[in-house]
Coordinates of C-alpha atoms in Angstrom, one line a residue:
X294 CA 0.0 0.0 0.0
X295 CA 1.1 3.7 -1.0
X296 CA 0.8 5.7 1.7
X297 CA 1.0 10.0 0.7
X298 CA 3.9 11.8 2.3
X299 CA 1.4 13.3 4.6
X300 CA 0.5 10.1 6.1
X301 CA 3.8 9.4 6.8
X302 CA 4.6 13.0 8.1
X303 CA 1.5 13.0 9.9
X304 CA 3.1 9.9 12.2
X305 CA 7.1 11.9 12.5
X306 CA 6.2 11.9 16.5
X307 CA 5.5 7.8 16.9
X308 CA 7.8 7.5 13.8
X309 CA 10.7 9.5 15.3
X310 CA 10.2 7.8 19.1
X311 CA 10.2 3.8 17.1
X312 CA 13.2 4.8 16.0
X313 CA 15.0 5.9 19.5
X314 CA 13.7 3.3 20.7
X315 CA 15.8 1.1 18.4
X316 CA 18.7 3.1 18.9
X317 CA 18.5 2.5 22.4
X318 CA 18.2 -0.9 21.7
X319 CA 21.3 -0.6 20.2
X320 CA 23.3 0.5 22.7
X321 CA 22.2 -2.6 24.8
X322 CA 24.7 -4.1 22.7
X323 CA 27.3 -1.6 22.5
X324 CA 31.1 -1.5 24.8
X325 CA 32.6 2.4 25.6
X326 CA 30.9 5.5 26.0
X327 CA 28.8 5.6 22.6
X328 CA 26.1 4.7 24.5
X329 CA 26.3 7.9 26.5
X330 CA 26.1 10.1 24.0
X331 CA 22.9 8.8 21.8
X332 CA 21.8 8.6 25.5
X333 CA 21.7 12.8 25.8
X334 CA 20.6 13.1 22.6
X335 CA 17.8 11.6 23.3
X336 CA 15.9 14.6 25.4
X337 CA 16.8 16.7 22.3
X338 CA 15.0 14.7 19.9
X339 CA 12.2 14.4 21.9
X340 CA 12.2 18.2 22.2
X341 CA 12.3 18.7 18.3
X342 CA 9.4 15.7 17.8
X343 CA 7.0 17.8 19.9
X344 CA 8.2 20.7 17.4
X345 CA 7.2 19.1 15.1
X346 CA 3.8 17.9 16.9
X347 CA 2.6 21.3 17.0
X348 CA 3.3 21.7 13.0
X349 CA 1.4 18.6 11.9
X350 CA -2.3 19.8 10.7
X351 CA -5.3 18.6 12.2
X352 CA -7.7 16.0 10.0
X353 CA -4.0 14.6 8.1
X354 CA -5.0 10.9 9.0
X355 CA -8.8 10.9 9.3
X356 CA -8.9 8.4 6.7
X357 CA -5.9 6.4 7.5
X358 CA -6.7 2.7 8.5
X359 CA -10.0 2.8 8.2
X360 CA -10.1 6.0 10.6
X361 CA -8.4 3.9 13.3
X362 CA -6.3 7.1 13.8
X363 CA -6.8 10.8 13.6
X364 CA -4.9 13.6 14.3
X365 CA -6.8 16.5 16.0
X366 CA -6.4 18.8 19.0
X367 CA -6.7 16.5 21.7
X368 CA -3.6 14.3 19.4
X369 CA -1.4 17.5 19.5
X370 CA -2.0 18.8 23.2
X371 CA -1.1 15.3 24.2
X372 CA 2.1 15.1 21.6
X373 CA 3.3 18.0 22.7
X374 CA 2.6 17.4 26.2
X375 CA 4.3 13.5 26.1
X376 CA 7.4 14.6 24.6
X377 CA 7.8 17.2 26.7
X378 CA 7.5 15.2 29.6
X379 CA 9.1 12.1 28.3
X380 CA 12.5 14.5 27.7
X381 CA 11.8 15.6 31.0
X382 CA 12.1 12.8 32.8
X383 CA 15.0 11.1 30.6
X384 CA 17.2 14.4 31.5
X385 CA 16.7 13.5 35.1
X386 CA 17.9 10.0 35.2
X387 CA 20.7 10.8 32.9
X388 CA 21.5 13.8 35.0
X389 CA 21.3 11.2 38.3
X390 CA 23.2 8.2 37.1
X391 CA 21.7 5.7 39.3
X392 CA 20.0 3.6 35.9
X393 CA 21.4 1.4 33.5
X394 CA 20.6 1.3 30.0
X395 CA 17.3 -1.1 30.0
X396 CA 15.8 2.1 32.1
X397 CA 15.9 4.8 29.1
X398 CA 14.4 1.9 26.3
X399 CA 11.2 1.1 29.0
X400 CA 10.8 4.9 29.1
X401 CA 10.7 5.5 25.4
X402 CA 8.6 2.2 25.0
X403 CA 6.6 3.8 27.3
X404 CA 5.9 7.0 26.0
X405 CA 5.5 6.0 22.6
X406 CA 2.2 4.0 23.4
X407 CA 1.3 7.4 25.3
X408 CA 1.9 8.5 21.9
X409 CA -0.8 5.7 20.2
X410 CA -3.1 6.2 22.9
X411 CA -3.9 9.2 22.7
X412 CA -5.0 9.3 18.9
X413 CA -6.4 5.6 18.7
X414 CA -10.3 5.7 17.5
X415 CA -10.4 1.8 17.3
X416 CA -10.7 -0.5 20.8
X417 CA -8.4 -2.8 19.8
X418 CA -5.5 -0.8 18.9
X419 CA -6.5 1.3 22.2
X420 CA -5.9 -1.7 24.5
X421 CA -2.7 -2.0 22.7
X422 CA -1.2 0.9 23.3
X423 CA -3.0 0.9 26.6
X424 CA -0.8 -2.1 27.6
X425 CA 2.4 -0.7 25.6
X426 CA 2.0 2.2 27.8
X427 CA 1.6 0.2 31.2
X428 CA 3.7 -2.7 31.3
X429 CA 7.5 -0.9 31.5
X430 CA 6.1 1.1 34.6
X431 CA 5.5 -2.3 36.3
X432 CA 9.2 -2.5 35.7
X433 CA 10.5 0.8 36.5
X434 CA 9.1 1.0 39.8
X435 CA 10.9 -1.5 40.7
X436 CA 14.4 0.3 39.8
X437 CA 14.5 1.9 43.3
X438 CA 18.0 1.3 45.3
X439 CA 15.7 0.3 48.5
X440 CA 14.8 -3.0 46.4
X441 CA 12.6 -4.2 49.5
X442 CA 10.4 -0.9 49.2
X443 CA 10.8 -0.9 45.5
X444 CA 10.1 -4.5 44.5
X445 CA 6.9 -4.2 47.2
X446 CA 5.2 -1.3 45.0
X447 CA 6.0 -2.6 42.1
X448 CA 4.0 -5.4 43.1
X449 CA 0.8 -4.0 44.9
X450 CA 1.2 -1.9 41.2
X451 CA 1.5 -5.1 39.3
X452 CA -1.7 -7.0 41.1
X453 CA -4.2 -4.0 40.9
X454 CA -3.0 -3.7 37.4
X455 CA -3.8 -6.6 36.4
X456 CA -7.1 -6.5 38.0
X457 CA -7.7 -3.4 35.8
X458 CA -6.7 -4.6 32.3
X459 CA -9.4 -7.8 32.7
X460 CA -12.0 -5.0 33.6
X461 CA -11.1 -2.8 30.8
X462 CA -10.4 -5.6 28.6
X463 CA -14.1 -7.4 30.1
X464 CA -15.7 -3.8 29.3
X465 CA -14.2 -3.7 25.5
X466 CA -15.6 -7.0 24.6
X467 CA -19.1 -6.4 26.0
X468 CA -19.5 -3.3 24.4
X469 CA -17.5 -4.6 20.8
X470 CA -20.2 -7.4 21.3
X471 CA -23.4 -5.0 22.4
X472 CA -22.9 -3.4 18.9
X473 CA -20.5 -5.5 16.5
X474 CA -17.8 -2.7 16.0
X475 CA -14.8 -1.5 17.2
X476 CA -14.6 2.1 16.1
X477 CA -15.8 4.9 18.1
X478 CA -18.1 6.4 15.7
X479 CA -19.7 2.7 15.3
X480 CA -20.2 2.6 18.9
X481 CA -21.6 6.0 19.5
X482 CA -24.0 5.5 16.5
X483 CA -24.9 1.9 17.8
X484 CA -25.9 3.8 21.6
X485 CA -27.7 6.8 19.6
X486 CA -29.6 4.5 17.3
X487 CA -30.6 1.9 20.4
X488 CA -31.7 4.7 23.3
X489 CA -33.1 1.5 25.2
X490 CA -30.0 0.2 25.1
X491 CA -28.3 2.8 27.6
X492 CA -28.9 0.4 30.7
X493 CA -27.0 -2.4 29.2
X494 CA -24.3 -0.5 27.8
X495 CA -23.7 1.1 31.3
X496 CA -22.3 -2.1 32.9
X497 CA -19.0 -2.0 29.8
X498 CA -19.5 1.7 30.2
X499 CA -18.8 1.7 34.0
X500 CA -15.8 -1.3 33.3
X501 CA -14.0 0.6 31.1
X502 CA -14.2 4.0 33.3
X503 CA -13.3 1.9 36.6
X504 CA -10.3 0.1 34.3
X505 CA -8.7 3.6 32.9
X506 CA -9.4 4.9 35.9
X507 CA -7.5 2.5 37.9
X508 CA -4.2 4.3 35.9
X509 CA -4.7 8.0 37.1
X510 CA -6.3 6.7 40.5
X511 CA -9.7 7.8 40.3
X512 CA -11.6 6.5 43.3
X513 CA -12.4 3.3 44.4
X514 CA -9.1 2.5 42.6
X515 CA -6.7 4.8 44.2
X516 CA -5.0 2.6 46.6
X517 CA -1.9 1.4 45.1
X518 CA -0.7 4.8 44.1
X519 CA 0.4 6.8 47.2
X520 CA 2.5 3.5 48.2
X521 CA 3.9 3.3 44.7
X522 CA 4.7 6.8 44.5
X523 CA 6.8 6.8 47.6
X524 CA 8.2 3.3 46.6
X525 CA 9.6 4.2 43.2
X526 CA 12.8 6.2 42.6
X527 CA 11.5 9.8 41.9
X528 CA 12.5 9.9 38.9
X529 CA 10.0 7.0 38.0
X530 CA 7.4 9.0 40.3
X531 CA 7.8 11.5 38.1
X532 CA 7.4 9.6 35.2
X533 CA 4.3 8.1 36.4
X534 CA 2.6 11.4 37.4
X535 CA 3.4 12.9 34.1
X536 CA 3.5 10.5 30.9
X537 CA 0.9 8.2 32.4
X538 CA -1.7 10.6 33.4
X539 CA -1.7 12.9 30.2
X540 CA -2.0 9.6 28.4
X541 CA -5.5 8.4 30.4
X542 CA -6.4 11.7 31.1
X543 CA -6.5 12.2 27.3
X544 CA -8.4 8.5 26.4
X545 CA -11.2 9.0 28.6
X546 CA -11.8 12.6 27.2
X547 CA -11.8 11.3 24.0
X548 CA -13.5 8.5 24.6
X549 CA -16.1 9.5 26.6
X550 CA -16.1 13.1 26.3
X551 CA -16.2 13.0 22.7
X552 CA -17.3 9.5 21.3
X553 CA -19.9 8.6 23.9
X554 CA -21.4 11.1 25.6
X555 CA -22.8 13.0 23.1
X556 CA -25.3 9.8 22.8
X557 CA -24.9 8.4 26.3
X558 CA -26.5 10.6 29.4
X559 CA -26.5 8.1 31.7
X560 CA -22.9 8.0 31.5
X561 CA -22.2 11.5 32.2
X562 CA -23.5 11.0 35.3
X563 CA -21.7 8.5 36.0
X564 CA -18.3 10.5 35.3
X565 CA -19.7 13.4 37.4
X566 CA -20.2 11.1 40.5
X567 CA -17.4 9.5 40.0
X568 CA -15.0 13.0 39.3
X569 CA -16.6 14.5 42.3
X570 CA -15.9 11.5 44.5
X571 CA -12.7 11.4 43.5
X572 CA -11.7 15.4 44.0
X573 CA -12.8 14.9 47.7
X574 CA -11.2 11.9 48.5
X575 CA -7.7 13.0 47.2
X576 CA -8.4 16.4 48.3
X577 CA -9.1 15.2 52.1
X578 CA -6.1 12.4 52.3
X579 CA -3.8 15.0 51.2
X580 CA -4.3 17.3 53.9
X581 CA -3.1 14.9 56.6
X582 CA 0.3 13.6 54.7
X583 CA 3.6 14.4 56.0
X584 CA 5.5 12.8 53.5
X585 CA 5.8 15.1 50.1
X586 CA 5.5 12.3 47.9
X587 CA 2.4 10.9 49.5
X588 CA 1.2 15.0 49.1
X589 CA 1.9 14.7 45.6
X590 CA -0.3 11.3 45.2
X591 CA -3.5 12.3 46.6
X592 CA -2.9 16.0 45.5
X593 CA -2.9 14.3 41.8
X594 CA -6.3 11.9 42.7
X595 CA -7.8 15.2 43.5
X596 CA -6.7 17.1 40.1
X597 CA -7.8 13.9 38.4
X598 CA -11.3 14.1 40.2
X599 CA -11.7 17.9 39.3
X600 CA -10.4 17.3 35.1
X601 CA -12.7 14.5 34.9
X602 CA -16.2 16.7 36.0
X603 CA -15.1 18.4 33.0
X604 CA -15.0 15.7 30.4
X605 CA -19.2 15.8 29.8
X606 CA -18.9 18.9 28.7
X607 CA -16.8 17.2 25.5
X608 CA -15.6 20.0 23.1
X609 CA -17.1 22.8 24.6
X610 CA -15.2 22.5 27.8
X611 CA -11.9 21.5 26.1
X612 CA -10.5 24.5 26.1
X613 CA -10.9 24.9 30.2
X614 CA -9.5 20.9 30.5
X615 CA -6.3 21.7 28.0
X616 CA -5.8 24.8 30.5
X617 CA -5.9 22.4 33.7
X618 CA -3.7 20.3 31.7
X619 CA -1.2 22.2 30.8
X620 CA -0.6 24.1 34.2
X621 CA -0.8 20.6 36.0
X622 CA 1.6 19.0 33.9
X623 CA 4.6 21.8 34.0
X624 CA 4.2 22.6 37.5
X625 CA 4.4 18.4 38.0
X626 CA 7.6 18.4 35.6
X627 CA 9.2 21.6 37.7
X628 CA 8.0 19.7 41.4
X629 CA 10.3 16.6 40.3
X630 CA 12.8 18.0 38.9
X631 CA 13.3 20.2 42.8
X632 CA 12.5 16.7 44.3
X633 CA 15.2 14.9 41.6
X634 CA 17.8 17.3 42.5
X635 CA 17.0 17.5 46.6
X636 CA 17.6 13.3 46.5
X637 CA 21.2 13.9 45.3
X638 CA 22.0 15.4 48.8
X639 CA 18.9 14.3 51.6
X640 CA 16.0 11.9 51.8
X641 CA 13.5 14.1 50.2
X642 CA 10.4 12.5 50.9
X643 CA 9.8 14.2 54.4
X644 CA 8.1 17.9 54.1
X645 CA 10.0 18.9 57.0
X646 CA 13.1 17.9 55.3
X647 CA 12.5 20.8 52.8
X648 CA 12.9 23.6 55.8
X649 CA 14.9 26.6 54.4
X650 CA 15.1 26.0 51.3
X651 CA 14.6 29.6 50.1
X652 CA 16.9 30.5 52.3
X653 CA 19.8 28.2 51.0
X654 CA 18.7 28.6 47.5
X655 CA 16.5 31.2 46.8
X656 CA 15.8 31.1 43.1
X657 CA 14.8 27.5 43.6
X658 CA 13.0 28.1 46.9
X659 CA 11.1 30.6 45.0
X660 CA 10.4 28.6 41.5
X661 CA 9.0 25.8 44.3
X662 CA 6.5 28.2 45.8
X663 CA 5.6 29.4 42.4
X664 CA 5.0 26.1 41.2
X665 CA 2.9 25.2 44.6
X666 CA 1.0 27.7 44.9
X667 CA -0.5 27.4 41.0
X668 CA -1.6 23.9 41.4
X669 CA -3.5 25.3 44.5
X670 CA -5.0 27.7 41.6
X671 CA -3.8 30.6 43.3
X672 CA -4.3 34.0 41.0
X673 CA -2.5 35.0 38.6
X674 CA -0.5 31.9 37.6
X675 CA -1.5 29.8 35.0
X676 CA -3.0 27.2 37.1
X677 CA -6.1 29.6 38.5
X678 CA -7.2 29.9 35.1
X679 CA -7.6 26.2 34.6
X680 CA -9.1 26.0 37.8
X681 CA -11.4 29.2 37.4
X682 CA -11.8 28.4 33.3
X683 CA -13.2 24.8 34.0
X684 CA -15.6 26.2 36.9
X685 CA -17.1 28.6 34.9
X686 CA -17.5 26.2 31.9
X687 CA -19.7 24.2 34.7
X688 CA -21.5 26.7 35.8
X689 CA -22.1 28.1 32.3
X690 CA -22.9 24.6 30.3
X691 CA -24.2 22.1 32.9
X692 CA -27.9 22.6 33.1
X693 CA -29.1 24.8 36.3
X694 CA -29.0 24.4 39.0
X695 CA -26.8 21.1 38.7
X696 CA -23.9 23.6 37.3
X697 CA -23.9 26.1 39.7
X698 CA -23.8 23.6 42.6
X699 CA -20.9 21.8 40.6
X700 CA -19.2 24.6 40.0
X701 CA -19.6 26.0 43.4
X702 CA -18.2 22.1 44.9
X703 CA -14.6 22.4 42.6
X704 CA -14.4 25.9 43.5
X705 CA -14.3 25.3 47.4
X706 CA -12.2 22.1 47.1
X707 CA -9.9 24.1 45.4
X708 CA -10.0 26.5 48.1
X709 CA -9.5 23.7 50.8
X710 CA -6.9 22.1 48.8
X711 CA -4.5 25.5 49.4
X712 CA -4.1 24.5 53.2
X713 CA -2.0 21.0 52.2
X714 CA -0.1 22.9 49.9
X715 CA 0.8 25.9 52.4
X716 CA 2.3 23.1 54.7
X717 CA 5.2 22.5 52.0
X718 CA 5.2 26.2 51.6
X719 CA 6.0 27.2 55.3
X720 CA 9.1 24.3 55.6
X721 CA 10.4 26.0 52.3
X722 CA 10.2 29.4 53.6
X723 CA 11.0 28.7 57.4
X724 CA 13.8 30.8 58.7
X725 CA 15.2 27.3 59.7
X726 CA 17.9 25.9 57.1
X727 CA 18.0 22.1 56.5
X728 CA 21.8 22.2 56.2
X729 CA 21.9 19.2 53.7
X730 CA 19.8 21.0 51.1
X731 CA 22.3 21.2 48.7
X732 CA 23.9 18.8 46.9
X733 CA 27.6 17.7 48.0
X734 CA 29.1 18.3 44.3
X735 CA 26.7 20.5 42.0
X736 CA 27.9 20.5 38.6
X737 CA 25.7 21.6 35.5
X738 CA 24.6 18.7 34.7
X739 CA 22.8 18.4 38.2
X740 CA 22.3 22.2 37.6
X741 CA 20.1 21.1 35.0
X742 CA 17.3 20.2 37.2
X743 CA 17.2 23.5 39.1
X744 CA 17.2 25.3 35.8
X745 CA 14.0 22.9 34.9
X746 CA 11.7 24.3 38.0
X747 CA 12.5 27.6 37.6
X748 CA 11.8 27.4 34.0
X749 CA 8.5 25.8 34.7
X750 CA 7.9 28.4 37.6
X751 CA 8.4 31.0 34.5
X752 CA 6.6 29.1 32.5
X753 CA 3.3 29.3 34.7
X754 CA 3.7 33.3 35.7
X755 CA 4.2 34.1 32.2
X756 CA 1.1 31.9 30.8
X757 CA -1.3 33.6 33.9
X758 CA -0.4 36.8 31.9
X759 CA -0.9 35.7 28.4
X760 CA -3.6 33.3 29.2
X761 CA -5.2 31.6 26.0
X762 CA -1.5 32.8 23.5
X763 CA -0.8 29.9 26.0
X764 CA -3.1 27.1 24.3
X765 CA -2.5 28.3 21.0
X766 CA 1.0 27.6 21.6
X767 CA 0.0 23.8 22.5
X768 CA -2.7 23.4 19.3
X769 CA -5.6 24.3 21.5
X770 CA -7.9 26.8 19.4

């Protein structure tokens, strides 16, 4: 078959991270330092594939495949958004050194069924990426140097895994089997055409929710992450909270944001209940952690929880998700980097362990407060506006008084949520200095990773001011 050079161009970003992947491969098999240098170059050319993301027009594979595929704004927010974290987190274990070569192929293997994901309009090539996305995170989290800790949460990560992929997979086949496709649109037309269908199809609708959401930990499947958060190396942690969430986050909205809802009612309830449920029980836990990473977890469930009230919306509320998005994921990328680069000198994990940190390093005490402070939505960094744009999209496109209640719910969560955050804050600003808070030898490699929170601290100020240039920049329009 002849494919156009469109087509082709139209895949550079899985096309381009295929063939790191085999170059990593490569260097499996390769003696000296060679490997070390395609290693760095690797972040780079991740960099220039989300480049090149953002340049690919939307609709260039509609028709590819049997429209299996398609390339449209939620494919290039989540390009962009993959590579950028997947570069991310490869600087930080190369900057590091504590992983050997296996670590960086399981990343890129990784990221490129992110890549899939994120694009597939076809069930079975869903669960395949879905899978190609999973599987080297069982593995990574088990990379830790406390192998007892490590090994353990790779485990409890392993077994609820598992648990999810025969829901999800249960879930596909009921609902390929309800109406005898495997394409989106066949689905959605099968529910709209069948309206006294919607009871049936809400038992595969409700296993495929509970089995994607088991990846982001939406609630009642939340319990493996805060344990495998604090089991994994950080780096990994940071890999998880980044990569893996854009890559659901992006699947469900498509998939039932965009596919399904339009046709299915019953089931935007169901994601309302379940959002809601979710934002307060991440909200709550976090408020009682002492450990940062633990914070971080059920900081995330409770993002997760407040994104996901947004998905019914489908288009029309796309704009206020990619906002939430966005300011999540950089001020996640800038968080880990300041964790990545506080392991090289302490055990980072305990808040308290962060006291004075603005006093020992101000720029990067600062970028840290910055990036805080906007995923508590705090005015005007770019993380209120996704907070404040996906309230008023409630309030202004749920049916009254349902929106104004809903809106009025995410809106005081997200003012409770600032008290957990303001517990990091006051260690990082306490007149107190932890004096192992820097690292013992700091050259520019490990420099690197200060430079990446205060970029991202930038980042977020400057996109509170510009506010939508900012989603233009990522495809969003």
């Amino acid at each position: 078959m002849n494919l156009p050079i469109t087509t082709i161009l139209a895949f550079l970003p899985e096309l381009g991270t295929s063939v790191l992947v085999v170059l990593l491969l490569a260097t499996l098999f390769v003696k000296g330092k060679a490997h070390t240098f395609i290693q760095w170059c690797v972040p780079g050319a991740l960099l220039l594939l989300m480049v090149a993301a953002r340049l690919i027009p939307s609709g260039a594979v509609n028709t590819f495949a049997h429209a299996s595929f398609v390339v449209d704004q939620v494919t290039v927010l989540g390009r962009m958004l993959l590579m950028l974290s997947g570069a991310a987190i490869v600087l930080f274990a190369l900057v590091t050194k504590r992983f050997p070569r296996e670590f960086f192929v399981l990343v890129l293997l990784s990221l490129l069924g992110g890549l899939v994901a994120i694009g597939a309009q076809e069930m079975l090539l869903l669960y395949v990426a879905i899978e190609l996305l999973s599987f080297p995170g069982y593995i990574l989290v088990a990379f830790g140097k406390d192998k007892r800790v490590s090994v353990e949460a790779a485990v409890k990560y392993l077994l609820f895994g598992v648990v999810a992929t025969a829901m999800l997979l249960y879930g596909f086949a009921l609902l390929i089997g309800s109406c005898g496709d495997t394409t989106f649109s066949g689905i959605a037309q099968c529910v709209a055409n069948s309206p006294s269908s919607e009871s049936i199809l809400l038992v595969p609708f409700a296993l495929i929710l509970l089995g994607l959401g088991f990846k982001i930990g939406t609630v009642p499947a939340q319990a493996w992450l805060p344990d495998t958060y604090t089991g994994a190396p950080v780096e990994v942690t940071g890999f998880l909270a980044s990569v893996g969430k854009i890559s659901i986050l992006l699947v469900l909205f498509r998939l039932f944001g965009v596919s399904l809802l339009g046709t299915f009612q019953k089931g935007a309830l169901l994601i309302i209940v379940l959002g809601v449920t979710t934002l307060v029980f991440g909200t709550t836990a976090a408020l009682f952690q002492k450990n940062f990473r633990r914070l971080l977890a059920y900081s995330g469930i409770g993002h997760v929880g407040f994104m996901m009230c947004l998905f019914p919306l489908g288009m029309v509320g796309f704009q206020a998700f990619s906002w939430y998005l966005i300011s999540y994921i950089v001020a996640t990328i800038g968080i880990f980097a300041y964790l990545t680069f506080s392991s090289l000198s302490f055990d980072q994990d305990s808040i308290e362990a962060h006291q004075g940190r603005i006093k020992s390093n101000p720029q990067l005490g600062i970028s840290v407060v910055v990036l805080l402070l906007s995923m508590a939505g705090l005015p005007p960094l770019l993380g209120f506006w996704g907070k404040f744009g996906g309230a008023v999209s409630v309030m202004r496109d749920y049916p009254v008084p349902a929106g104004w209640l809903l809106a009025g719910a995410l809106l005081v969560v997200s003012v409770v949520s600032f008290f957990y955050y303001l517990s990091v804050i006051r260690q990082l600003i306490s007149s107190t200095e932890n004096s192992s808070t820097q690292p013992k030898k700091e050259c520019f490699s490990v420099s690197l990773l200060s430079y990446i929170a205060i970029g991202a601290a930038v980042f977020l100020v400057v996109g509170g001011i510009v506010g939508e240039q900012i989603l233009t920049l990522f495809g969003v329009g």
